[in-house]
Coordinates of C-alpha atoms and ligand atoms in Angstrom, one line a residue:
E226 CA -59.6 5.5 -50.0
R227 CA -57.0 3.1 -49.3
R228 CA -53.6 4.2 -49.6
A229 CA -51.8 3.9 -53.0
H230 CA -49.1 1.2 -53.1
P231 CA -45.8 3.1 -53.2
P232 CA -44.6 3.7 -56.6
V233 CA -41.4 1.5 -56.1
N234 CA -41.4 -0.2 -59.5
K235 CA -41.4 3.1 -61.0
I236 CA -38.0 3.9 -59.1
H237 CA -36.2 0.7 -59.6
R238 CA -35.9 -1.9 -61.8
Q239 CA -36.4 -5.6 -60.4
D240 CA -32.8 -6.6 -61.2
Q241 CA -31.1 -3.5 -59.7
T242 CA -28.1 -4.5 -57.5
D243 CA -26.2 -1.2 -57.4
F244 CA -27.5 1.5 -54.9
A245 CA -24.4 3.4 -54.6
E246 CA -26.0 6.5 -56.1
Q247 CA -29.1 6.3 -54.2
L248 CA -27.2 5.8 -50.8
R249 CA -24.9 8.6 -51.5
R250 CA -28.0 10.9 -52.3
Q251 CA -30.1 9.8 -49.4
L252 CA -27.4 9.9 -46.5
P253 CA -27.1 13.2 -45.1
P254 CA -23.3 14.4 -44.8
P255 CA -22.5 13.5 -41.2
L256 CA -24.0 10.2 -41.6
A257 CA -22.4 9.4 -44.9
A258 CA -18.9 10.3 -43.3
F259 CA -19.6 8.0 -40.5
I260 CA -20.5 5.2 -43.0
D261 CA -17.5 5.8 -45.2
Q262 CA -15.4 5.6 -42.1
V263 CA -16.9 2.4 -41.0
G264 CA -16.6 1.0 -44.6
R265 CA -12.8 1.9 -44.7
L266 CA -12.0 0.4 -41.3
A267 CA -13.9 -2.9 -42.2
Q268 CA -11.8 -2.9 -45.3
E269 CA -8.7 -2.2 -43.4
T270 CA -9.4 -5.0 -41.0
G271 CA -10.5 -7.6 -43.5
V272 CA -14.0 -7.7 -42.8
R273 CA -17.3 -6.9 -44.4
A274 CA -19.8 -4.4 -43.0
Y275 CA -23.2 -4.1 -44.3
L276 CA -26.4 -1.7 -43.9
V277 CA -29.3 -4.1 -43.2
G278 CA -33.0 -4.3 -42.4
G279 CA -35.5 -1.5 -42.1
F280 CA -33.2 1.2 -43.2
V281 CA -32.2 -0.5 -46.4
R282 CA -36.1 -1.3 -47.0
D283 CA -36.9 2.2 -46.4
M284 CA -34.3 3.6 -48.4
I285 CA -35.6 1.8 -51.4
L286 CA -39.1 3.0 -50.4
L287 CA -37.8 6.6 -50.3
R288 CA -39.1 6.7 -46.6
E289 CA -37.1 8.3 -43.8
N290 CA -35.7 6.2 -41.1
V291 CA -33.5 7.3 -38.3
D292 CA -32.6 3.6 -37.0
L293 CA -29.7 2.1 -39.0
D294 CA -28.4 -1.4 -38.5
I295 CA -25.0 -2.3 -39.6
V296 CA -24.2 -5.9 -39.6
V297 CA -20.4 -7.3 -39.8
D298 CA -19.0 -10.6 -40.6
G299 CA -16.5 -10.0 -37.8
D300 CA -16.1 -8.0 -34.5
A301 CA -18.7 -5.4 -34.6
L302 CA -17.7 -4.0 -31.2
A303 CA -14.1 -3.4 -32.4
L304 CA -15.3 -1.8 -35.6
A305 CA -17.7 0.6 -33.6
R306 CA -15.1 1.7 -31.1
A307 CA -12.6 2.4 -33.9
A308 CA -15.1 4.4 -36.1
A309 CA -16.5 6.3 -33.0
R310 CA -12.9 7.2 -32.0
A311 CA -12.0 8.5 -35.4
L312 CA -14.9 10.7 -36.0
D313 CA -15.6 11.5 -32.4
V314 CA -19.2 10.1 -32.2
K315 CA -20.9 8.9 -29.1
L316 CA -21.0 5.2 -28.4
V317 CA -22.7 3.0 -25.9
E318 CA -21.3 -0.5 -25.8
H319 CA -23.3 -3.7 -25.2
A320 CA -20.3 -5.7 -24.2
E321 CA -22.0 -8.8 -23.4
F322 CA -23.5 -9.1 -26.9
R323 CA -20.3 -7.4 -28.6
T324 CA -22.7 -4.9 -30.1
A325 CA -22.8 -1.1 -29.9
T326 CA -25.1 1.8 -30.6
L327 CA -23.8 5.0 -32.0
M328 CA -25.5 8.3 -32.0
I329 CA -25.4 11.0 -34.7
D330 CA -28.5 12.9 -33.8
P331 CA -31.2 12.1 -34.8
Y332 CA -29.8 8.7 -36.2
H333 CA -29.3 5.7 -33.9
I334 CA -26.7 3.0 -35.5
D335 CA -26.7 -0.3 -34.1
M336 CA -23.7 -2.5 -35.0
A337 CA -23.7 -6.2 -34.4
G338 CA -21.8 -9.1 -35.6
A339 CA -23.5 -11.8 -37.8
R340 CA -25.8 -13.9 -35.7
R341 CA -27.8 -16.9 -35.9
D342 CA -30.7 -17.6 -33.2
Y343 CA -31.6 -20.7 -31.6
Y344 CA -34.9 -20.9 -30.0
A345 CA -35.1 -22.9 -26.7
A346 CA -38.9 -23.2 -26.9
P347 CA -41.6 -21.3 -29.3
G348 CA -42.4 -17.9 -28.0
T349 CA -39.2 -17.4 -26.0
L350 CA -36.3 -15.0 -26.9
P351 CA -33.6 -16.4 -28.9
Q352 CA -30.3 -17.4 -28.1
V353 CA -27.3 -16.2 -30.1
E354 CA -24.2 -17.4 -31.9
T355 CA -22.0 -16.1 -34.3
A356 CA -22.8 -17.1 -37.9
T357 CA -22.4 -15.9 -41.3
L358 CA -24.2 -13.0 -43.1
E359 CA -26.6 -15.3 -45.0
Q360 CA -27.5 -17.2 -41.6
D361 CA -27.9 -13.7 -40.1
A362 CA -30.5 -12.7 -42.6
L363 CA -32.3 -15.9 -42.0
R364 CA -33.1 -14.9 -38.4
R365 CA -35.2 -12.0 -39.7
D366 CA -38.9 -11.8 -40.0
F367 CA -39.8 -11.0 -43.6
S368 CA -37.8 -11.0 -47.0
L369 CA -38.2 -7.2 -47.3
N370 CA -36.2 -6.8 -44.0
T371 CA -33.2 -9.1 -45.1
L372 CA -31.7 -6.9 -47.7
L373 CA -28.1 -5.9 -47.1
L374 CA -26.2 -3.0 -48.6
A375 CA -22.2 -3.2 -48.7
I376 CA -20.4 -0.2 -47.2
N377 CA -16.9 -1.5 -47.8
P378 CA -15.2 1.0 -50.4
D379 CA -14.6 -1.9 -52.8
R380 CA -18.3 -2.6 -53.2
F381 CA -20.2 0.4 -51.7
G382 CA -23.7 0.1 -52.5
Q383 CA -23.8 -3.2 -53.7
L384 CA -27.0 -5.3 -52.8
L385 CA -26.7 -8.6 -51.2
D386 CA -30.1 -10.2 -51.5
P387 CA -29.9 -13.9 -50.1
H388 CA -33.7 -14.3 -49.6
H389 CA -35.0 -12.4 -52.7
G390 CA -36.4 -9.5 -50.6
L391 CA -35.9 -6.8 -53.4
E392 CA -38.5 -8.7 -55.6
D393 CA -41.1 -8.7 -52.5
L394 CA -40.4 -5.1 -51.6
I395 CA -41.2 -4.1 -55.3
A396 CA -44.2 -6.2 -55.5
G397 CA -45.5 -4.9 -52.1
R398 CA -45.4 -8.5 -50.7
I399 CA -44.6 -9.6 -47.2
R400 CA -43.2 -13.0 -46.9
V401 CA -41.6 -15.1 -44.2
L402 CA -38.4 -16.7 -44.8
H403 CA -39.6 -20.3 -43.6
S404 CA -42.6 -22.0 -42.6
L405 CA -42.1 -22.1 -38.9
S406 CA -41.6 -18.5 -38.7
F407 CA -44.9 -17.4 -37.0
V408 CA -44.6 -20.4 -34.6
E409 CA -41.0 -19.5 -33.6
D410 CA -41.9 -15.8 -32.9
P411 CA -45.6 -15.0 -32.8
T412 CA -45.0 -11.4 -32.4
R413 CA -44.4 -11.6 -36.1
I414 CA -48.2 -11.9 -36.5
F415 CA -48.4 -8.6 -35.3
R416 CA -45.4 -7.1 -37.3
A417 CA -46.6 -8.6 -40.6
I418 CA -50.1 -6.7 -40.2
R419 CA -48.2 -3.3 -38.9
F420 CA -46.1 -3.6 -42.2
Q421 CA -49.0 -4.3 -44.2
A422 CA -51.0 -1.4 -42.9
R423 CA -48.0 1.0 -42.9
F424 CA -46.9 0.2 -46.6
G425 CA -50.3 -0.9 -48.1
F426 CA -48.6 -4.3 -48.9
K427 CA -50.2 -7.6 -49.0
L428 CA -49.4 -10.8 -47.3
E429 CA -47.8 -13.2 -49.7
A430 CA -50.5 -16.3 -49.8
H431 CA -48.3 -18.9 -48.2
T432 CA -47.4 -16.4 -45.5
E433 CA -51.0 -15.7 -45.0
R434 CA -51.8 -19.3 -44.7
L435 CA -49.0 -19.8 -42.1
L436 CA -50.2 -16.9 -40.1
R437 CA -53.7 -18.2 -39.7
T438 CA -52.6 -21.6 -39.0
A439 CA -50.3 -20.2 -36.2
L440 CA -53.2 -18.5 -34.9
E441 CA -55.6 -21.4 -35.2
R442 CA -52.8 -23.4 -33.4
N443 CA -53.2 -20.9 -30.5
G444 CA -49.8 -19.4 -31.1
L445 CA -50.5 -16.3 -29.1
S446 CA -50.7 -18.3 -26.1
E447 CA -46.9 -18.7 -26.0
L448 CA -46.5 -14.9 -25.9
S449 CA -46.1 -13.0 -22.7
G450 CA -48.5 -10.1 -22.2
T451 CA -45.7 -7.7 -22.1
R452 CA -44.6 -8.7 -25.5
I453 CA -48.1 -8.6 -27.0
W454 CA -48.5 -5.2 -25.4
K455 CA -45.5 -3.9 -27.0
E456 CA -46.6 -4.9 -30.4
F457 CA -50.0 -3.2 -29.7
S458 CA -48.1 -0.2 -28.7
L459 CA -46.0 -0.1 -31.9
I460 CA -49.1 -0.4 -33.9
F461 CA -50.7 2.7 -31.9
Q462 CA -47.6 5.0 -32.9
E463 CA -48.3 4.2 -36.6
K464 CA -49.7 6.7 -38.8
H465 CA -52.7 4.5 -39.7
P466 CA -53.6 2.3 -36.7
A467 CA -57.1 1.9 -37.6
E468 CA -56.3 -0.2 -40.8
A469 CA -53.8 -2.2 -38.7
V470 CA -56.5 -3.0 -36.2
R471 CA -58.9 -3.9 -38.8
H472 CA -56.7 -6.5 -40.1
L473 CA -56.1 -7.8 -36.6
F474 CA -59.9 -8.3 -36.5
E475 CA -60.3 -10.0 -40.0
R476 CA -57.3 -12.4 -39.1
G477 CA -59.0 -13.2 -35.9
V478 CA -55.8 -12.1 -33.9
L479 CA -58.0 -10.0 -31.4
A480 CA -60.6 -12.8 -31.0
A481 CA -57.7 -15.2 -30.2
L482 CA -56.9 -12.7 -27.2
E483 CA -60.6 -12.2 -26.1
R484 CA -63.5 -14.1 -27.6
Q485 CA -66.0 -11.3 -27.2
W486 CA -63.7 -8.8 -29.1
V487 CA -65.6 -8.2 -32.4
L488 CA -65.3 -5.4 -35.0
T489 CA -68.7 -3.9 -34.9
P490 CA -69.8 -1.0 -37.5
G491 CA -69.7 1.2 -34.4
L492 CA -66.2 0.2 -33.3
E493 CA -65.0 0.7 -37.1
D494 CA -66.5 4.2 -37.0
H495 CA -64.6 4.9 -33.6
L496 CA -61.2 3.5 -35.2
E497 CA -61.5 5.9 -38.3
R498 CA -62.3 8.9 -36.1
A499 CA -59.6 8.2 -33.8
E500 CA -57.1 8.1 -36.5
Q501 CA -58.4 11.4 -37.9
I502 CA -58.6 13.0 -34.5
V503 CA -55.0 12.0 -33.6
A504 CA -53.8 13.4 -36.7
W505 CA -55.8 16.6 -36.1
F506 CA -54.5 16.9 -32.7
H507 CA -50.7 16.5 -33.7
Q508 CA -51.2 19.4 -36.3
Q509 CA -52.5 21.7 -33.6
H510 CA -49.2 21.7 -31.5
L511 CA -51.0 22.4 -28.4
E512 CA -49.4 22.4 -25.0
R513 CA -51.1 19.5 -24.0
A514 CA -49.7 16.0 -24.6
A515 CA -51.7 12.8 -25.6
D516 CA -50.9 9.4 -24.6
L517 CA -51.6 7.4 -27.7
N518 CA -51.4 4.1 -26.0
L519 CA -54.0 5.3 -23.5
L520 CA -56.3 6.8 -26.2
W521 CA -56.2 3.8 -28.7
W522 CA -56.7 1.2 -26.0
S523 CA -59.7 3.1 -24.5
V524 CA -61.2 3.2 -27.8
L525 CA -60.5 -0.3 -28.8
T526 CA -61.7 -2.0 -25.5
A527 CA -64.5 0.3 -24.9
P528 CA -67.2 -2.1 -26.4
L529 CA -66.4 -5.0 -24.2
P530 CA -68.0 -5.6 -21.0
V531 CA -65.9 -4.2 -18.0
E532 CA -65.2 -7.8 -16.8
R533 CA -63.7 -8.9 -20.0
Q534 CA -61.8 -5.5 -20.4
R535 CA -60.2 -6.4 -16.8
H536 CA -59.4 -10.0 -18.0
L537 CA -57.9 -8.6 -21.1
N538 CA -55.7 -6.1 -19.3
E539 CA -54.4 -8.7 -17.0
R540 CA -53.6 -11.0 -19.8
L541 CA -51.5 -8.2 -21.5
E542 CA -49.9 -7.3 -18.3
L543 CA -50.7 -3.6 -18.9
P544 CA -48.4 -1.2 -17.6
E545 CA -49.8 0.1 -14.4
N546 CA -50.8 3.5 -15.5
I547 CA -52.5 2.3 -18.6
A548 CA -54.3 -0.4 -16.7
R549 CA -55.5 2.0 -14.1
K550 CA -56.4 5.0 -16.4
T551 CA -58.2 3.1 -19.3
P552 CA -61.4 2.4 -17.5
A553 CA -61.4 6.0 -16.0
T554 CA -60.8 7.4 -19.5
I555 CA -63.7 5.4 -20.9
N556 CA -66.1 6.4 -18.1
H557 CA -65.2 10.0 -18.2
A558 CA -65.5 10.2 -22.0
Q559 CA -68.9 8.3 -21.9
K560 CA -70.2 10.7 -19.2
L561 CA -68.8 13.8 -21.0
L562 CA -70.6 12.8 -24.1
R563 CA -73.9 12.1 -22.2
Q564 CA -73.7 15.6 -20.7
L565 CA -73.0 17.3 -24.0
T566 CA -75.7 15.6 -25.7
E567 CA -78.5 15.8 -22.8
Q568 CA -77.6 19.1 -21.4
P569 CA -75.8 21.1 -24.3
P570 CA -74.2 24.2 -22.6
S571 CA -75.9 27.2 -23.7
L572 CA -72.9 29.4 -23.0
L573 CA -69.2 28.8 -24.3
S574 CA -68.2 29.5 -20.7
H575 CA -70.3 26.6 -19.4
L576 CA -68.7 24.3 -22.2
A577 CA -65.3 25.3 -20.9
R578 CA -66.4 24.7 -17.3
M579 CA -67.6 21.0 -18.4
L580 CA -64.4 20.2 -20.0
L581 CA -61.8 21.9 -17.8
G582 CA -59.6 19.6 -16.0
E583 CA -60.3 16.6 -18.1
S584 CA -57.1 15.0 -19.5
T585 CA -56.4 15.2 -23.2
D586 CA -56.9 11.4 -23.4
T587 CA -60.4 11.8 -22.0
L588 CA -61.3 14.7 -24.3
L589 CA -60.0 13.0 -27.5
T590 CA -61.7 9.9 -26.5
T591 CA -64.9 11.6 -26.0
A592 CA -64.5 13.3 -29.6
V593 CA -64.0 9.7 -30.8
F594 CA -67.0 8.5 -29.2
A595 CA -69.3 11.5 -30.4
V596 CA -71.4 10.8 -33.3
Q597 CA -72.7 14.1 -33.6
E598 CA -70.3 16.6 -35.3
E599 CA -71.4 19.5 -33.1
N600 CA -70.0 17.5 -30.0
R601 CA -66.8 16.9 -31.5
R602 CA -66.6 20.6 -32.7
A603 CA -67.3 21.7 -29.1
I604 CA -64.2 19.7 -27.8
F605 CA -61.9 21.0 -30.7
L606 CA -62.9 24.5 -29.9
F607 CA -62.3 24.0 -26.2
L608 CA -59.0 22.7 -27.0
T609 CA -57.7 25.2 -29.5
E610 CA -59.3 28.4 -28.2
L611 CA -61.5 28.4 -25.1
E612 CA -59.0 26.7 -22.9
Q613 CA -56.2 29.4 -23.7
I614 CA -58.5 32.3 -22.7
K615 CA -57.4 33.6 -19.3
P616 CA -57.7 37.0 -17.5
Y617 CA -55.0 39.5 -18.0
I618 CA -55.4 40.5 -14.3
D619 CA -54.2 38.1 -11.4
G620 CA -54.3 37.8 -7.7
N621 CA -51.8 40.9 -7.5
D622 CA -54.1 43.2 -9.3
L623 CA -56.9 42.1 -7.1
K624 CA -54.7 42.8 -3.9
K625 CA -53.9 46.3 -5.3
L626 CA -57.7 46.8 -5.5
G627 CA -57.9 46.2 -1.8
I628 CA -59.5 42.8 -2.0
A629 CA -58.1 40.3 0.7
P630 CA -56.9 37.2 -0.6
G631 CA -59.2 34.3 -0.2
P632 CA -61.8 32.0 -2.0
L633 CA -63.3 35.2 -3.4
F634 CA -60.1 35.6 -5.5
S635 CA -60.8 32.6 -7.6
H636 CA -64.5 33.2 -7.9
I637 CA -63.6 36.7 -9.4
L638 CA -60.8 35.4 -11.5
E639 CA -63.1 32.5 -12.9
T640 CA -66.2 35.0 -13.6
I641 CA -63.8 37.2 -15.3
R642 CA -62.4 34.3 -17.5
D643 CA -66.2 33.4 -18.2
E644 CA -67.0 36.7 -19.4
K645 CA -64.1 36.9 -21.5
I646 CA -64.9 33.4 -23.0
D647 CA -68.5 34.7 -23.7
G648 CA -67.2 37.7 -25.3
A649 CA -68.8 40.0 -22.8
I650 CA -65.4 41.7 -21.9
S651 CA -62.1 41.8 -23.7
S652 CA -59.8 44.7 -22.1
K653 CA -57.8 44.7 -19.0
V654 CA -59.8 47.8 -18.0
E655 CA -63.1 46.0 -18.2
E656 CA -61.5 43.0 -16.1
L657 CA -60.7 45.6 -13.3
E658 CA -64.0 47.0 -13.3
L659 CA -65.6 43.7 -13.3
A660 CA -63.3 42.8 -10.5
D661 CA -64.2 45.8 -8.7
S662 CA -67.8 45.2 -9.1
L663 CA -67.6 41.6 -7.8
R664 CA -65.7 42.6 -4.5
Q665 CA -69.2 43.1 -3.1
V666 CA -70.6 39.8 -4.2
K667 CA -71.3 37.2 -1.6
K668 CA -68.7 34.4 -1.4
P669 CA -69.5 31.6 -3.5
E670 CA -71.5 29.0 -1.5
S671 CA -69.3 26.1 -2.0
V672 CA -65.5 26.7 -2.6
Ligands
ATP266 P1 -39.7 0.0 -37.7 O1 -39.7 0.7 -39.0 O2 -41.2 -0.3 -37.3 O3 -38.7 0.3 -36.7 P2 -37.8 -2.0 -38.6 O4 -38.1 -3.3 -39.1 O5 -37.3 -1.0 -39.1 O6 -39.4 -1.6 -38.1 P3 -37.3 -2.9 -35.9 O7 -38.5 -3.5 -35.4 O8 -36.2 -2.1 -34.9 O9 -37.1 -2.0 -37.0 O10 -36.2 -4.2 -36.2 C1 -35.1 -4.1 -36.8 C2 -34.8 -5.2 -37.7 O11 -34.7 -6.6 -36.6 C3 -36.0 -5.7 -38.7 O12 -35.7 -5.0 -40.0 C4 -36.0 -7.0 -38.7 O13 -35.3 -7.6 -40.0 C5 -35.5 -7.6 -37.4 N1 -36.6 -7.9 -36.5 C6 -37.1 -7.2 -35.6 N2 -38.0 -7.8 -35.0 C7 -38.0 -9.1 -35.4 C8 -38.6 -10.4 -35.1 N3 -39.6 -10.4 -34.2 N4 -38.3 -11.4 -35.9 C9 -37.2 -11.4 -36.9 N5 -36.6 -10.3 -37.0 C10 -37.1 -9.2 -36.6

């Protein structure tokens, strides 16, 4: 059931160095025009410009990527300004770094001069100094992210591969560029696992050892909670977070954060189900929005004792809303599931009343926790159908019937909705008749 390794080796020979044709084929016209322009201007000013990193990696893997990085062995900001002016493209300057971001919707193009990092201390953010392209590539996390494609017209599409990344990419291998990579920046532990799950790749053997050693030496302790949380959040936005989370458990990454955090068969089921339910939810295009961070964090931390959850949330400096909502989401989901199981609603209107007003994340989390399929179905039915059922008539119609506005209004409208959900009535005429007959009914006891 694991995803197949991408058929890269069918597409490219290992010694391929000319990607001009593929680049031409894969760049949409407005982007192609811009890249050409940057290349021409670079040539005119005597510098070299390259596409680099994730975009090149994904182009070779035939995957879409709207984030482009261009690296220049010269003044990137001047080049960006000139290209933006020539093509009337929106530009945001980051003057202090002499970099710029350009927008050609939906593409984001970051342009930077070649850099080299110095780490003041492990786990801190790097300091930057101008450097050559090869050194620039050395700053990167894995060889598959170091590929450069020239865009100057005299060498358009030529691959520059100073760290033999193409070979790794074709073999489906994630490899760090030097032995201290994970120590220098432990977020790469998460990045390696995220790429591994996303592409179905393997960690190269030495890289695997380095990763485990970095963890054993308590590498994560150097990282701020905010930086760790960001890595979780990136994993939760992936298509297959469950697989990445499994890798995090297998490597002991999560145990390094909280000793009691283990992958039980129950949690493994929940992770699988969460992935399916999120995919299902996105296919439905409902009006509701889900907060994937909240959903995944609730699912992932629910098995921990409340006290350990709190401790972990503090360690990760969770954003206030996630820290506040996670315990409530877990609680509500557990409570709803108990209700669904112990007092299964006999009417659809009862089900709707039980679930109405719950947040999307609570409902999806309840579905994740639900072992019995009928409980999951009930939630899906509510989200896709029951919740959408509303009376045709509203307060104005009730006024026209001579009913005085007040608590009786909502009682009548809710009763009509319930009857509609249960299929007892369906037309506007029937709604009006029901409203009329309900005007005599005593006010509900508690409103
Ligand atoms: P994604 O596809 O998830 O956006 P990406 O690799 O395409 O991943 P970013 O995470 O934005 O994009 O990173 C852009 C480039 O910067 C990467 O290709 C990588 O080479 C480099 N990079 C990012 N984070 C690190 C890091 N922690 N250490 C070294 N290099 C990094």
